[in-house]
Structures are given as structure tokens and as C-alpha cells.
XYZ file of C-alpha atoms in Angstrom:
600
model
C -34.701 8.141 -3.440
C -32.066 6.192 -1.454
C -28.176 6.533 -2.642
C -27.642 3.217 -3.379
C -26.444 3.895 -7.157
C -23.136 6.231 -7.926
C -25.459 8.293 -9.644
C -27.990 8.333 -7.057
C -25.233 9.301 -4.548
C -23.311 12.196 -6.149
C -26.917 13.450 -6.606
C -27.600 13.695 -2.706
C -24.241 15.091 -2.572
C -24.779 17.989 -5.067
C -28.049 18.496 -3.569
C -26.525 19.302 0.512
C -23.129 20.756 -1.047
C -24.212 23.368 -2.800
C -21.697 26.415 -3.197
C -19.003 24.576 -1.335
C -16.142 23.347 -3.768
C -16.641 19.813 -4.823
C -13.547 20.037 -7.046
C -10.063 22.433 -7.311
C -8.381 22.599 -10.968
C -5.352 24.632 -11.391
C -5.684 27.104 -14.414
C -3.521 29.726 -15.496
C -1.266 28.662 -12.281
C -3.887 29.122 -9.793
C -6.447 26.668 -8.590
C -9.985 27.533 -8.620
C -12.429 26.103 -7.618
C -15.750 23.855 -9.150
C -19.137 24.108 -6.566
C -21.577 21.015 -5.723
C -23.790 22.932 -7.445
C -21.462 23.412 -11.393
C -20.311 19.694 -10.864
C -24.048 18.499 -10.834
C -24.633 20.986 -14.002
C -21.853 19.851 -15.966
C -22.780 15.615 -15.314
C -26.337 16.772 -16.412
C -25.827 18.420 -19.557
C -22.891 15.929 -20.852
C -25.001 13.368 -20.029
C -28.063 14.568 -22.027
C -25.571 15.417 -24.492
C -24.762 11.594 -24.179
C -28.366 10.507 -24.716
C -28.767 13.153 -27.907
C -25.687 10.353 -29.403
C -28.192 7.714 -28.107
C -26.391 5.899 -25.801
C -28.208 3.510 -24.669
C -28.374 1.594 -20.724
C -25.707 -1.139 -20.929
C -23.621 0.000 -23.701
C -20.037 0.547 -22.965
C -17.950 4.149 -23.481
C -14.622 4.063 -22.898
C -12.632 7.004 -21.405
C -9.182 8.290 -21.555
C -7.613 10.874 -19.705
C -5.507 12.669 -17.324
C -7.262 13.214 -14.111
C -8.989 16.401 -14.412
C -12.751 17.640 -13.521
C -13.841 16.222 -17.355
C -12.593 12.677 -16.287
C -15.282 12.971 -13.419
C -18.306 14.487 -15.559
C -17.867 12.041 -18.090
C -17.802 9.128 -16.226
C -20.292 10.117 -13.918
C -22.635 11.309 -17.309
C -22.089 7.318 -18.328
C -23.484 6.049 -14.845
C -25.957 8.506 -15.169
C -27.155 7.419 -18.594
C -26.936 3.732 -16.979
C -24.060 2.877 -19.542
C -21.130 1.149 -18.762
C -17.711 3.223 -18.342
C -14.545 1.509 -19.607
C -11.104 3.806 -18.558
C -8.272 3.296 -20.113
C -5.126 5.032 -18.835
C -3.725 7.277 -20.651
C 0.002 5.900 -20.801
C -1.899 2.999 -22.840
C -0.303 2.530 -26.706
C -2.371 2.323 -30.093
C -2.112 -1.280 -29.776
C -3.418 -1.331 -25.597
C -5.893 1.026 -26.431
C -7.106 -0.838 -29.417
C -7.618 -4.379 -27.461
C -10.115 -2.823 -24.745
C -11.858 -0.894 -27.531
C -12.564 -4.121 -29.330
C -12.910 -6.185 -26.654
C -15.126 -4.342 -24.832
C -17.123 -2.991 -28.040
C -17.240 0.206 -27.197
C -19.182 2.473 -29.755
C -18.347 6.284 -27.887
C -14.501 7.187 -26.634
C -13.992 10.342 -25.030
C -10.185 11.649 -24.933
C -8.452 14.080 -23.137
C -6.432 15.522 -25.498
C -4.900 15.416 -29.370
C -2.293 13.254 -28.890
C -4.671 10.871 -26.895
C -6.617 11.156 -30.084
C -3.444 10.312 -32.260
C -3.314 6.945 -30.419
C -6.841 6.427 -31.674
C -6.272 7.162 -35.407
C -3.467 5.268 -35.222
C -5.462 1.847 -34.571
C -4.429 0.025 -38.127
C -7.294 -2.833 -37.079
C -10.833 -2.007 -37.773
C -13.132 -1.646 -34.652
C -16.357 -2.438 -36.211
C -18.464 -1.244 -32.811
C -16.546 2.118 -32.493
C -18.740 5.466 -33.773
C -17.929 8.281 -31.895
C -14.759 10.193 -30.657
C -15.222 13.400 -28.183
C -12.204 15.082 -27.381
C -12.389 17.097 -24.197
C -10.103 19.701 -25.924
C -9.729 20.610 -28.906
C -6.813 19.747 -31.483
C -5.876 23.049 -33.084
C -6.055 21.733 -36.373
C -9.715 21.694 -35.781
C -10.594 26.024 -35.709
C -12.153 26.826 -38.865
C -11.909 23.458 -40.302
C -14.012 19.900 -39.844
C -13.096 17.531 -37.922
C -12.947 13.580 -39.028
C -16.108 11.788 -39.317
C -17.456 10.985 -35.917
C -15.546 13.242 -33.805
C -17.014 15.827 -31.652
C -15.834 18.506 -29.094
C -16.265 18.035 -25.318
C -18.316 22.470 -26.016
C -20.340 20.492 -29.117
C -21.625 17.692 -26.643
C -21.966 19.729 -24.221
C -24.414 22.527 -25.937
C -26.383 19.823 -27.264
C -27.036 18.881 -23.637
C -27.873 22.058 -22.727
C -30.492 22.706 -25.135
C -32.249 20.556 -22.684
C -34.728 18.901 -25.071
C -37.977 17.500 -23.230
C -37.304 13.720 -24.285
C -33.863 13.688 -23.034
C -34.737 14.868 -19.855
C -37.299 12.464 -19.357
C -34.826 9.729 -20.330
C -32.296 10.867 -18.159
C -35.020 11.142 -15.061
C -35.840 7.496 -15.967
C -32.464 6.203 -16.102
C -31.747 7.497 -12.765
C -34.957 6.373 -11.048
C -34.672 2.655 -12.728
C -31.055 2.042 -12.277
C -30.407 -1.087 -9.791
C -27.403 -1.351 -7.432
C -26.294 -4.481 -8.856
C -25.997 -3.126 -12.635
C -22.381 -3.389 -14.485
C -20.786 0.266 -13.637
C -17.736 -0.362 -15.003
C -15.563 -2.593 -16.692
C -11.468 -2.100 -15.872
C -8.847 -4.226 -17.515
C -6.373 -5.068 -15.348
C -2.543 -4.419 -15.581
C -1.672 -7.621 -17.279
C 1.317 -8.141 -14.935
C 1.161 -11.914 -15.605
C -0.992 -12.289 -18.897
C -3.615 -10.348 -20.816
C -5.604 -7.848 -19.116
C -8.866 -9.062 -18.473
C -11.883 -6.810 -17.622
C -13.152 -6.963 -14.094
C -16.792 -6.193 -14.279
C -17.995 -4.237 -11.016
C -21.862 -3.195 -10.183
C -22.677 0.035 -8.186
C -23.454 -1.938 -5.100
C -19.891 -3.587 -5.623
C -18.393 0.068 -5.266
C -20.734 1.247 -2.788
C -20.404 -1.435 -0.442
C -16.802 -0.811 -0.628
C -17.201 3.076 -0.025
C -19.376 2.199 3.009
C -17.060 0.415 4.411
C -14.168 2.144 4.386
C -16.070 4.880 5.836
C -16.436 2.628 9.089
C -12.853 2.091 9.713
C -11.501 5.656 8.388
C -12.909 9.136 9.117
C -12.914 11.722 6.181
C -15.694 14.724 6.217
C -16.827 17.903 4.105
C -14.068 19.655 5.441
C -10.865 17.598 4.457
C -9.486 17.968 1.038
C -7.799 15.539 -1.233
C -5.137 15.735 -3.717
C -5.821 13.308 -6.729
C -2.652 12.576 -8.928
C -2.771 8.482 -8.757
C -4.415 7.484 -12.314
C -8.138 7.196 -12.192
C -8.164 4.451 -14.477
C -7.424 2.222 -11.685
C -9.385 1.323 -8.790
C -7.601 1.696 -5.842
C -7.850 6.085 -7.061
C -11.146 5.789 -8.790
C -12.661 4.184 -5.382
C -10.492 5.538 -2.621
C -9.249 9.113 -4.124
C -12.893 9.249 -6.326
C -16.258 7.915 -5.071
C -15.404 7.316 -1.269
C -14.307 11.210 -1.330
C -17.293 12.580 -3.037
C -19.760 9.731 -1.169
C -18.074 11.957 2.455
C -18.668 15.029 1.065
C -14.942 15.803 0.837
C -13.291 18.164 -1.984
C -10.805 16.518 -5.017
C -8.156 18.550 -5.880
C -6.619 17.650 -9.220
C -2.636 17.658 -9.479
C -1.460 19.353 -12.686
C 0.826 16.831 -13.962
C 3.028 14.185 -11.870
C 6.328 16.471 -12.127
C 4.663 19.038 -10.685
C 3.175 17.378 -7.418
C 5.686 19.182 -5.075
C 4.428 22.666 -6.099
C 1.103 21.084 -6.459
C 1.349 19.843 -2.623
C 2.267 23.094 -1.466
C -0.789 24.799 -3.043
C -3.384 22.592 -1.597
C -2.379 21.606 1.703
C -4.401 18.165 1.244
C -5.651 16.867 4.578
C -5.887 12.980 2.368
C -3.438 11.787 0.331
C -3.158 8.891 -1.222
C 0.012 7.044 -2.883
C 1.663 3.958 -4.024
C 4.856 2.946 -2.445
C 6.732 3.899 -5.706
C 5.760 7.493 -4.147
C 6.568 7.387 -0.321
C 9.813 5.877 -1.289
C 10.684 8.787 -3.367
C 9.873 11.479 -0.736
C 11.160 9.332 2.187
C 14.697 8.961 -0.473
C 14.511 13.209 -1.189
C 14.280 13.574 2.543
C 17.364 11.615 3.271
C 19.215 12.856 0.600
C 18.870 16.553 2.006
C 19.692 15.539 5.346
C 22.856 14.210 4.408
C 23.766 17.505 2.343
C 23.010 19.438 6.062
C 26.088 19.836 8.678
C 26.991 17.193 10.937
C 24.567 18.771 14.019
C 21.717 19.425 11.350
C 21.803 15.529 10.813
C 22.059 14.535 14.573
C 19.321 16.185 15.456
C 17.698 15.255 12.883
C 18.279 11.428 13.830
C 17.434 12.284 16.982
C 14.136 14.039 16.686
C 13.301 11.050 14.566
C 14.123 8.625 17.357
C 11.452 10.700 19.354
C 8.818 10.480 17.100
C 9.360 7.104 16.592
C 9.090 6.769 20.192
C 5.720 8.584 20.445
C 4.403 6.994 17.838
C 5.012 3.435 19.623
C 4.126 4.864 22.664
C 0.717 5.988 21.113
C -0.160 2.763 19.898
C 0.325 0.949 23.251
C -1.743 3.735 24.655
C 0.451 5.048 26.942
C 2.288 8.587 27.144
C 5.621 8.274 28.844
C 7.106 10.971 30.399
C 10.015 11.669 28.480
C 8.105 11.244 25.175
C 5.669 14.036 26.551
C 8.583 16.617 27.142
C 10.564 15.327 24.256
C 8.058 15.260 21.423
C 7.061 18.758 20.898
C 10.103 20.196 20.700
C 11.950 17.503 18.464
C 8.254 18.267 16.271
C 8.805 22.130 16.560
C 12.145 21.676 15.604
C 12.095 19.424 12.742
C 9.536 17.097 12.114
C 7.171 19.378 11.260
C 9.523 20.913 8.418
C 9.564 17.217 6.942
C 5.313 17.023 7.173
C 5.577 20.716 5.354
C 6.924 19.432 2.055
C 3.893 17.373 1.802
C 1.613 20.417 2.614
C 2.031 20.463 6.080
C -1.703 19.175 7.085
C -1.831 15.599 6.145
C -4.310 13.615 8.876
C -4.676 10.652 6.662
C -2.551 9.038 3.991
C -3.231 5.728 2.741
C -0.585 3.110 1.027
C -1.870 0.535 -1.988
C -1.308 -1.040 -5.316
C 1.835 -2.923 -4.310
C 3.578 -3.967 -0.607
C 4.556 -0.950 1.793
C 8.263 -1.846 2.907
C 8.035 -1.652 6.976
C 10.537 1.025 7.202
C 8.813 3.483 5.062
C 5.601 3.171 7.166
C 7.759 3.653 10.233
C 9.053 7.033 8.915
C 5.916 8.636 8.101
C 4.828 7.728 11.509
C 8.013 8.741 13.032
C 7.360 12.281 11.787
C 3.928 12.363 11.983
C 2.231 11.088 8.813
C -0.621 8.963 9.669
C 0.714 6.363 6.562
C -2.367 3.277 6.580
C -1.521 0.459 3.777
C -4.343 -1.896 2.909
C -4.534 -4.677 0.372
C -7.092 -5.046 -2.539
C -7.604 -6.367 -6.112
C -9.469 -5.272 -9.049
C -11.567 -7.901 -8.268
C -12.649 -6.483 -4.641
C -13.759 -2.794 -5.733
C -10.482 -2.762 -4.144
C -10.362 -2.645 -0.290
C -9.779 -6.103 1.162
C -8.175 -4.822 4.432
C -6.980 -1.586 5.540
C -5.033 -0.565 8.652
C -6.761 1.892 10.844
C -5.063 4.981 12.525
C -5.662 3.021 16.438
C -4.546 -0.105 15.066
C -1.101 -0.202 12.906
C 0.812 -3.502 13.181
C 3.867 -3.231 10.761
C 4.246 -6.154 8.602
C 0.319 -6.628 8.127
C -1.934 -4.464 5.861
C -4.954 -4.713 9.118
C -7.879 -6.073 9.777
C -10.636 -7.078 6.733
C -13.025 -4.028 6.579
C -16.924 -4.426 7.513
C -19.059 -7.271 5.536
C -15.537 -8.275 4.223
C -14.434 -12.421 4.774
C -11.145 -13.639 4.408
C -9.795 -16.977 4.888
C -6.263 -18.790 3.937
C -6.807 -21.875 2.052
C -4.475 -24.841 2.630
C -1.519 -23.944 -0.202
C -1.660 -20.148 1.611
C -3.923 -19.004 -0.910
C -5.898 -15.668 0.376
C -9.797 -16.157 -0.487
C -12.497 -13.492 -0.063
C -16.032 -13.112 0.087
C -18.386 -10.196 0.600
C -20.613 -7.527 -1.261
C -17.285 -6.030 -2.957
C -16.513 -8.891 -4.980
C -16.736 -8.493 -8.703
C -19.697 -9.392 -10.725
C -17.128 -11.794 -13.014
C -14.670 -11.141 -16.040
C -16.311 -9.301 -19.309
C -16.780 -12.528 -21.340
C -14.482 -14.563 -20.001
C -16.998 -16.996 -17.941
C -13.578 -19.703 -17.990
C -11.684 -17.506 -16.204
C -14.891 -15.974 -13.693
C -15.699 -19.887 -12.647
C -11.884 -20.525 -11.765
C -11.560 -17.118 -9.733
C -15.223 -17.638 -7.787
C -15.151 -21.485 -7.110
C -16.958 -22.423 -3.964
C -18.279 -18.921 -3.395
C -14.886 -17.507 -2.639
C -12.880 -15.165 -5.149
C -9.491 -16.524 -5.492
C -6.865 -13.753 -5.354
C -3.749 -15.308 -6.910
C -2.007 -13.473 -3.174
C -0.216 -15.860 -0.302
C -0.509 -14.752 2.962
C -1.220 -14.932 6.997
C -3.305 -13.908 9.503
C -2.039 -13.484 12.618
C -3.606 -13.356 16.384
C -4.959 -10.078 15.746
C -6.972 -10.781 12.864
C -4.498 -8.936 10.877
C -3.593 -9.628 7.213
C -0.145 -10.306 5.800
C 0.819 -10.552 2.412
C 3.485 -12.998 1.490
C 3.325 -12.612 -2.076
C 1.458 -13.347 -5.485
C 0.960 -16.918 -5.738
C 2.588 -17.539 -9.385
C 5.733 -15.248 -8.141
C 6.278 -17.818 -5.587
C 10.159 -18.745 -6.116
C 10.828 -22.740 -5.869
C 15.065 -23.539 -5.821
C 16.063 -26.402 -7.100
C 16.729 -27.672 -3.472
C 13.169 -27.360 -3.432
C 12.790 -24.003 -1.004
C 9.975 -21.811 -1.622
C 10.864 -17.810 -1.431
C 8.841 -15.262 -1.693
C 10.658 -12.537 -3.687
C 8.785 -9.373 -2.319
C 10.286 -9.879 1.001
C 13.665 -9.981 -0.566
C 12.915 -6.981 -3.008
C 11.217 -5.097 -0.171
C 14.686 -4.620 2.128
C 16.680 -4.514 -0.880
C 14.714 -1.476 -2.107
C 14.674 -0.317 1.314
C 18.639 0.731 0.214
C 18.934 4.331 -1.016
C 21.475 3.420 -3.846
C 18.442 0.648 -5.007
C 15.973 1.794 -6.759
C 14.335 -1.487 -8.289
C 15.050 -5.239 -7.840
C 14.188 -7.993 -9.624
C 14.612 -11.763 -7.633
C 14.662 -14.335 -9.937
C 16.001 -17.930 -9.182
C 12.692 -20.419 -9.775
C 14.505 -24.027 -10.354
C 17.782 -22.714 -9.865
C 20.434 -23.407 -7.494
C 20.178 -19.948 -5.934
C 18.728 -16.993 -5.830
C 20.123 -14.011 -8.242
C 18.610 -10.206 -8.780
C 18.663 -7.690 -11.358
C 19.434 -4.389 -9.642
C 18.432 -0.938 -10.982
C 21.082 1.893 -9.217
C 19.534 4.907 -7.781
C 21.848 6.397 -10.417
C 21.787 10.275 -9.030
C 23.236 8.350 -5.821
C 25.480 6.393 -7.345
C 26.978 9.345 -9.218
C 27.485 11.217 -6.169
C 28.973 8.517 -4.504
C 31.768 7.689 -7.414
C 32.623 11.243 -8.030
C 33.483 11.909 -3.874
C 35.675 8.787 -5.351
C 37.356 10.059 -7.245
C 35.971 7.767 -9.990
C 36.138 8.061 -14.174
C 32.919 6.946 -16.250
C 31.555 8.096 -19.609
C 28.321 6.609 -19.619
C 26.074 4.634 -16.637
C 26.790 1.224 -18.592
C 30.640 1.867 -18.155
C 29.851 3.067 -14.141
C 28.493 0.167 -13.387
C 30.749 -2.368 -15.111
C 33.244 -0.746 -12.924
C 35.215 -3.154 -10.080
C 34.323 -0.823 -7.356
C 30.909 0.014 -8.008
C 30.026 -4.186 -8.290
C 31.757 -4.490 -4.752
C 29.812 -1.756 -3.093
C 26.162 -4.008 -4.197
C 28.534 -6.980 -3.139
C 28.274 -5.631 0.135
C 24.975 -3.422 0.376
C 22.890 -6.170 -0.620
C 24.764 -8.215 1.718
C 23.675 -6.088 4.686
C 20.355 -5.545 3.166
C 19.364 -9.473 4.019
C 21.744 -10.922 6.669
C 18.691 -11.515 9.076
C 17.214 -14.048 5.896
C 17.496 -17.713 5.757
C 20.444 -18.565 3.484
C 18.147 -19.837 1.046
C 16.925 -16.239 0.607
C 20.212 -14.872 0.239
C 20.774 -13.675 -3.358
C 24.125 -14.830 -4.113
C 24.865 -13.223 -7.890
C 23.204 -9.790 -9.105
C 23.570 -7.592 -12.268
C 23.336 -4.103 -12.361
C 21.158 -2.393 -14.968
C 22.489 1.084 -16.873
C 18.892 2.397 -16.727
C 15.430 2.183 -15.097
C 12.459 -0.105 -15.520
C 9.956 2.042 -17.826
C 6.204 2.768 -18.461
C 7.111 3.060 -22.241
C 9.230 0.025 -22.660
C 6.349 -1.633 -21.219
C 8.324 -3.194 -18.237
C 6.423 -1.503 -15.662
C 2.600 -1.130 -14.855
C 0.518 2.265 -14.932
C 1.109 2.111 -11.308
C 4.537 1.260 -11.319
C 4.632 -2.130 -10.633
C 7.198 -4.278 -11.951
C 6.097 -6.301 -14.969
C 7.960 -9.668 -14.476
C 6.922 -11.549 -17.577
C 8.134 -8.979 -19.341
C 11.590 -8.171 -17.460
C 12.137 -12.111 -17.698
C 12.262 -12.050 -21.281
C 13.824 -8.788 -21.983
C 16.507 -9.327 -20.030
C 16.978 -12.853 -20.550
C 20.517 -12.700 -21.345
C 21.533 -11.005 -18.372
C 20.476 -13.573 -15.981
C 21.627 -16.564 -17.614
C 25.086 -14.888 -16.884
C 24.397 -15.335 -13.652
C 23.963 -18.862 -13.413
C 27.328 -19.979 -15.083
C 26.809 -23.517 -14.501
């Protein structure tokens, strides 16, 4: 039996790994560990449990959930069973949750927890094609009592499965040995940064291919270990962090929660890591922030070893190994690069940047100090991986080369198009919207970009966010949001300026930094709306942001700005699951604030 089904795969996989740990789950404060040989159990018996409900092949079952070793059984019980998973992340509101249920008609959902389950019961529409509920733990209102109609425990589906009755396991054999490569696998809505979120349908061979070939351009093994914390209800985690790590044999450590990923880093020692650049920037901004608290030689050397490693790294590239570099290197990595590499568990070969533009500088620090940082570009749409640096080729600016049996080509209006096994199967009943995206055989990403000499990609931006003045100058506002986030007293920015005279931002303060800085001021302020109405505060943007973009054309300058008393939030709905900026939404919630900034 070849692997050329998920199911198929993580069934080789059980079968060679055995004893060794395919997953790490931190219980009572410890992490312990889940063999080859209990994650193939536990897919098993859920999914027989699954069949007892009688799923059937092609129906759809929806999942929410933290990542955790249940999100993986269940999903891989679905595949197993030939359904159709549906994930829906778990930030998601009644009303989010609702419009995939319904759209998507799924008749099971399996939750993580009560308050997941909450959500669900507090749907006011009907969903005529829901049935079933199966919470993976238990409310407490539950012991001794019943619970509502169609619910059921993760233990109650899970003992039915285990009783191990002779037709189920002849269904199950069958749906494994008849499953096709290019069947649906999964349906995932996407963010809905400019519109509704549509569902990308993706096959197993659209996954697959994707898993093969990342595994051409990036080594990972049985012995290498990754720490999952990104949410699996998106691709870039579910293929990168998910499938492609089980596919190499490679263990998934699950984080316990996202404000416990420091601890969390320093228990595993991940050898893979993957983040978006929400993430880097916040280390690379905690780094900086404790150099500055150090004495004045702490910080010169640490600017110094940094100049090293930047050095080597260059040096490393161009493959050569100058002499000073060779002295130099191991001492300024003895002496304090490796301390920085430490926080992050102190064995990190491979990291990998996605969901949103890297900033150069940030993948020149990790380098610097010897974090292998890669960023690639992918959609949805792709299963993601378009492109991906690799660790012998890194050209800032660029997010590399298109991986194996990957095409890419710029249409005329800068358009990037792609074509290959990885491309979607088309948008859950949407065919409108499918034709538009896949005319002339070529998936239409919505992105701008370049390829330069090398064969390298570079993203200019998304298409639609493409900024026309009313001078008539195009501007792409990620490269001005990029360096202006690249400040350490920025933490968002928001260019807006589309048939305007100029361009204008709305700036979110790295408020802790801010603070600081007014109080070594000397400065008075009851509340971060009167900090930064203040004078001084406006004139210290004034001339940060200035700095930030003197090397841009003066169209790209942003000439007026407004600074926002608090951040961009997951619950307000203004940013994505993974953290991208909503602009749709910021555009019409904070309306008033930027037509104050265009006067006339």
C-alpha cells in the first residue's frame, strides 16, 4: 500500500515508529510523551467510534480546538473514515462558528472544551445538518447528570471504538484501502481579511505534494523535534508544523497555551520552530529591550558580537570563511550569541517565517545570532508552500526560489500566478469565485510581486491593498508598514491614503516602551489616550517615522499619522487568527480618525 493518502501515510509512519514519541503533551507540568505506536491506537478507535455515529465518506465534521494530541486523532480519525475535516479556530465567535457550520453542513463537531461548547449552544440560527457534538473534555456540569441531546464525550466515542465491532473494522479497512489521492481532505475557510471567508477545498494529493516538496528543499528527520503553538486551523501549521512533521518521522510537541511558550521553549529544546512574524518581532523586541537594561560594556559587546555574526553569516552565504570571521566568531558566539539562541531552547537548526511578510531586519538578526530564520510565501489556496528560502540560499528581500513541481509566473499588472499539484481543488460551492481564481490554468493569488535574476520571489503586496494617490502613484503599503514596524516604539501600522493627496498611518505605540520612555521624562499621564495626545509624545513619531522611511520616494512618505490608545485585537475582530491586520475592518472602525487627517 503506497502513502499517497494522509491516512495511508501516518499509517507507514506508526508502523516504522513504534515506541519512539510521535507526540509530547505537557500534563501536570511535565511533558510526557505519546508513542507511534498509542497515536495509531487512539486514530483507530476514534475513528471506529466515528463510523459507530455513521459517518459516512464525504461528509464533513468540523473541529475546534486548541492544539493538543485530540486535535490530531480527530482529524486524522476523519481522513481515516474518508470524511471531510472542517477546523475552525478556536478564537472563532457564535456567529463565525455558526457560518462554517452551515455552510459547510456539517452534521458531527468535536470541541475542545466547555466554553468551546458554549459558543455552540449559543448559535440562535437553526443548523438543520448539525447532529452531533463530542467534547474532548468534559463540562463538569456533566458527572452524574445527562448531557444535551446529541452530545457525547471524547471517553464515550472512544469506548465505542474500542469495542471493536467486526463491521466497523471492515469499514474502516475499506475506507483506507479505497481512498484516492485526489479526494476533498479538508475544507478551511479563509481569514476573511478582505470579504467573507470562503472554503478552500484541498485533496490529499494537494497536501502531499506539498509535504514532498518541502522535503526536497528542507531537511527534517526522526530525530528533530518540533514545537507546535501556531493554530492548526490554518494551513501554513496544519501542513508545515502537522503533516510534513509526521510524513519525516519527526516528533510534535504541543505548547500549553501561547503565554506560556517561553517556559514551554525551555522544556523542549525544539530543533523546528515555526512562527509568524507577529512572533520573531516580539522575541527580537524582548531581546533588545534587555540589552538596553544591561551596562554600557554589556551592550557594546553585545553590538559587537552581533556585528560578527552578521559577518559570518554573510560570509557563509558567499561561501567563503575569512580570517577574522574564523577567530572572531566563536568567541563573540561563546560569549553571547549563544545566550540569545538559549531563550528559544538553545537547539534551533531550522525555523521557518509565514502567514504575513518577514521585515528584512528581523531575518538578519536571527541569522546574525545563529537562527537559521527561512520565510516562504503561500496561500490557502496552494496547500500553502509557494516558495520557501533554503538554508544555502537566503536572499533578503525575497521569500526564495518556487519549491519542486511548483510554477510561478508574473502576469502583466504584477499579478503572481501559480500552477502545480498543490493548487486547490476549487472553493466549497462557490464555482463563481473557483472559475475567476483558476482562469487559464493558473490560480490567481490576489499577491504583486517580482522575480529577480535568481529565480527568487518577492512579494510586493496584496493586489486590492495596492495604494493609488490622487497624483496617481501606486504604493504598496507593506513596504511602508514593514520599516515602520521595524521601530521598537511601533507596534502596528496601518497606511492608508488610496485617492488621497498623501499618504497617512494609524500607529499603534509599543505602549510598555512608550511608558518607559515618558517616565525617564519626566512626563504626567493618567491614561494611554491622554499619553499620547501629549505634544511631546506626537513629536517623537514626528520624527521616528521620519527616520523610519527617508530612503522612500516622497510619494511613500507618510506625511500625517494618529496614534491609537490601544492595540489591534483578535476579539474586536480587527485582527486575523494569525495576527494579521484586518483592513476592511480597521477602515471602518476607525473611520473618524483618518478623516482627521486629511483636513482638506
Amino acid at each position: 500500500m503506497t502513502d499517497d493518502t494522509l491516512p495511508r501515510m501516518v499509517r507507514d509512519r506508526v508502523a516504522r515508529g513504534g515506541p519512539r514519541p510521535a507526540l509530547r503533551v505537557k500534563r501536570q507540568g511535565r511533558y510526557r510523551d505519546i508513542s507511534w505506536a498509542q497515536f495509531g491506537q487512539a486514530i483507530r478507535s476514534f475513528a471506529l467510534g466515528l463510523l459507530a455515529l455513521d459517518l459516512q465518506p464525504g461528509q464533513t465534521v468540523a473541529l475546534v480546538g486548541e492544539n493538543r494530541p485530540e486535535w490530531a486523532f480527530t482529524d486524522l480519525a476523519i481522513l481515516a473514515c474518508r470524511g471531510v475535516t472542517v477546523p475552525i479556530y478556536p478564537t472563532a465567535t457564535s456567529a463565525q462558528m455558526a457560518y462554517i457550520l452551515k455552510q459547510a453542513r456539517c452534521r458531527i463537531v468535536v470541541l475542545s472544551d466547555a466554553l468551546q461548547f458554549s459558543k455552540l449552544l449559543g448559535i440562535p440560527e437553526s443548523l438543520p445538518h448539525l447532529e452531533i457534538a463530542i467534547l474532548m473534555e468534559e463540562p463538569e456540569g456533566w458527572h452524574g447528570g445527562r448531557p444535551p441531546e446529541g452530545a457525547h464525550t471524547w471517553n464515550q466515542i472512544l469506548v465505542r471504538g474500542q469495542e471493536g465491532r467486526v463491521e466497523l473494522l471492515q469499514r474502516l479497512q475499506a475506507c483506507l484501502e479505497e481512498a484516492r489521492p485526489e479526494e476533498l481532505a479538508t475544507i478551511i475557510y479563509t481569514s476573511g481579511t478582505t470579504g467573507e471567508p470562503r472554503g478552500v477545498m484541498l485533496s490529499h494529493a494537494n497536501i502531499l505534494s506539498n509535504c514532498e516538496a518541502m522535503a526536497q528543499v528542507i531537511s527534517v528527520g526522526e530525530e528533530d523535534v518540533h514545537l507546535s503553538f501556531l493554530p492548526l486551523s490554518h494551513i501554513f501549521e496544519r501542513m508545515a508544523g502537522y503533516y510534513f512533521i509526521l510524513s519525516r518521522g519527526a516528533t510534535i510537541a504541543y505548547a500549553e497555551r501561547l503565554d506560556t511558550l517561553a517556559q514551554d521553549l525551555l522544556a523542549v529544546r525544539p530543533t523546528v520552530l515555526l512562527g509568524v512574524p507577529r512572533v520573531w518581532e516580539l522575541f527580537h523586541h524582548r531581546t533588545m529591550k534587555a540589552v538596553e537594561r544591561a551596562p554600557g560594556w554589556r551592550r557594546a559587546l553585545f553590538a559587537a558580537a552581533l556585528r560578527v555574526g552578521h559577518q559570518a553569516w554573510v560570509a557563509g552565504q558567499q561561501g567563503r570563511r575569512p580570517l577574522r570571521v574564523r577567530l572572531l566568531h566563536p568567541l563573540a558566539d561563546r560569549l553571547v550569541l549563544r545566550r540569545i539562541r538559549a531563550a528559544l531552547g538553545g537547539r534551533i537548526r531550522l525555523a521557518c517565517s509565514g502567514g504575513a511578510a518577514l521585515p528584512p531586519h528581523l531575518a538578519e538578526f536571527f541569522w546574525s545570532v545563529g537562527v537559521p530564520l527561512l520565510e516562504g510565501y503561500g496561500l490557502t489556496e496552494t496547500a500553502p508552500v509557494v516558495a520557501c528560502q533554503t538554508p544555502a540560499h537566503v536572499r533578503p528581500g525575497t521569500v526564495g526560489c518556487p519549491v519542486p513541481g511548483v510554477e510561478v509566473k508574473i502576469a502583466q499588472d504584477g499579478e503572481i500566478l501559480v500552477r502545480g499539484p498543490n493548487v486547490m481543488l476549487g472553493y466549497w460551492e462557490d464555482p463563481e469565485a473557483t472559475a475567476e481564481a483558476l482562469a487559464d490554468g493558473w490560480l490567481h493569488t490576489g499577491d504583486v510581486g517580482a522575480v529577480d535574476e535568481a529565480g527568487c520571489l518577492a512579494i510586493v503586496d496584496r493586489k486590492k491593498d495596492i495604494i493609488v494617490t490622487s497624483a496617481g502613484k501606486n504604493v504598496a503599503p507593506q513596504l511602508v508598514e514593514n520599516r515602520l514596524r521595524a521601530d521598537e516604539f511601533i507596534q502596528e501600522a496601518v497606511v492608508v491614503g488610496d485617492d488621497r493627496k498623501y499618504l497617512a498611518a494609524l500607529i499603534v505605540p509599543e505602549l510598555a516602551r512608550l511608558e518607559e520612555h515618558a517616565r525617564a521624562r519626566g512626563l504626567m499621564w493618567e491614561s494611554p489616550e491622554e499619553l499620547v495626545a501629549r505634544p511631546e509624545i506626537h513629536a517623537l513619531y514626528a520624527e521616528r517615522i521620519a527616520a523610519r522611511l527617508a530612503e522612500l520616494a516622497p510619494h511613500e512618505q507618510v506625511r500625517r499619522f494618529a496614534l491609537l490608545p490601544a492595540p489591534f485585537s483578535l476579539e474586536a475582530g480587527e485582527l486575523t487568527p494569525t495576527l494579521k491586520v484586518r483592513r476592511r475592518i480597521i477602515h471602518t472602525r476607525y473611520a473618524e480618525q483618518i478623516r482627521a487627517l486629511y483636513p482638506d
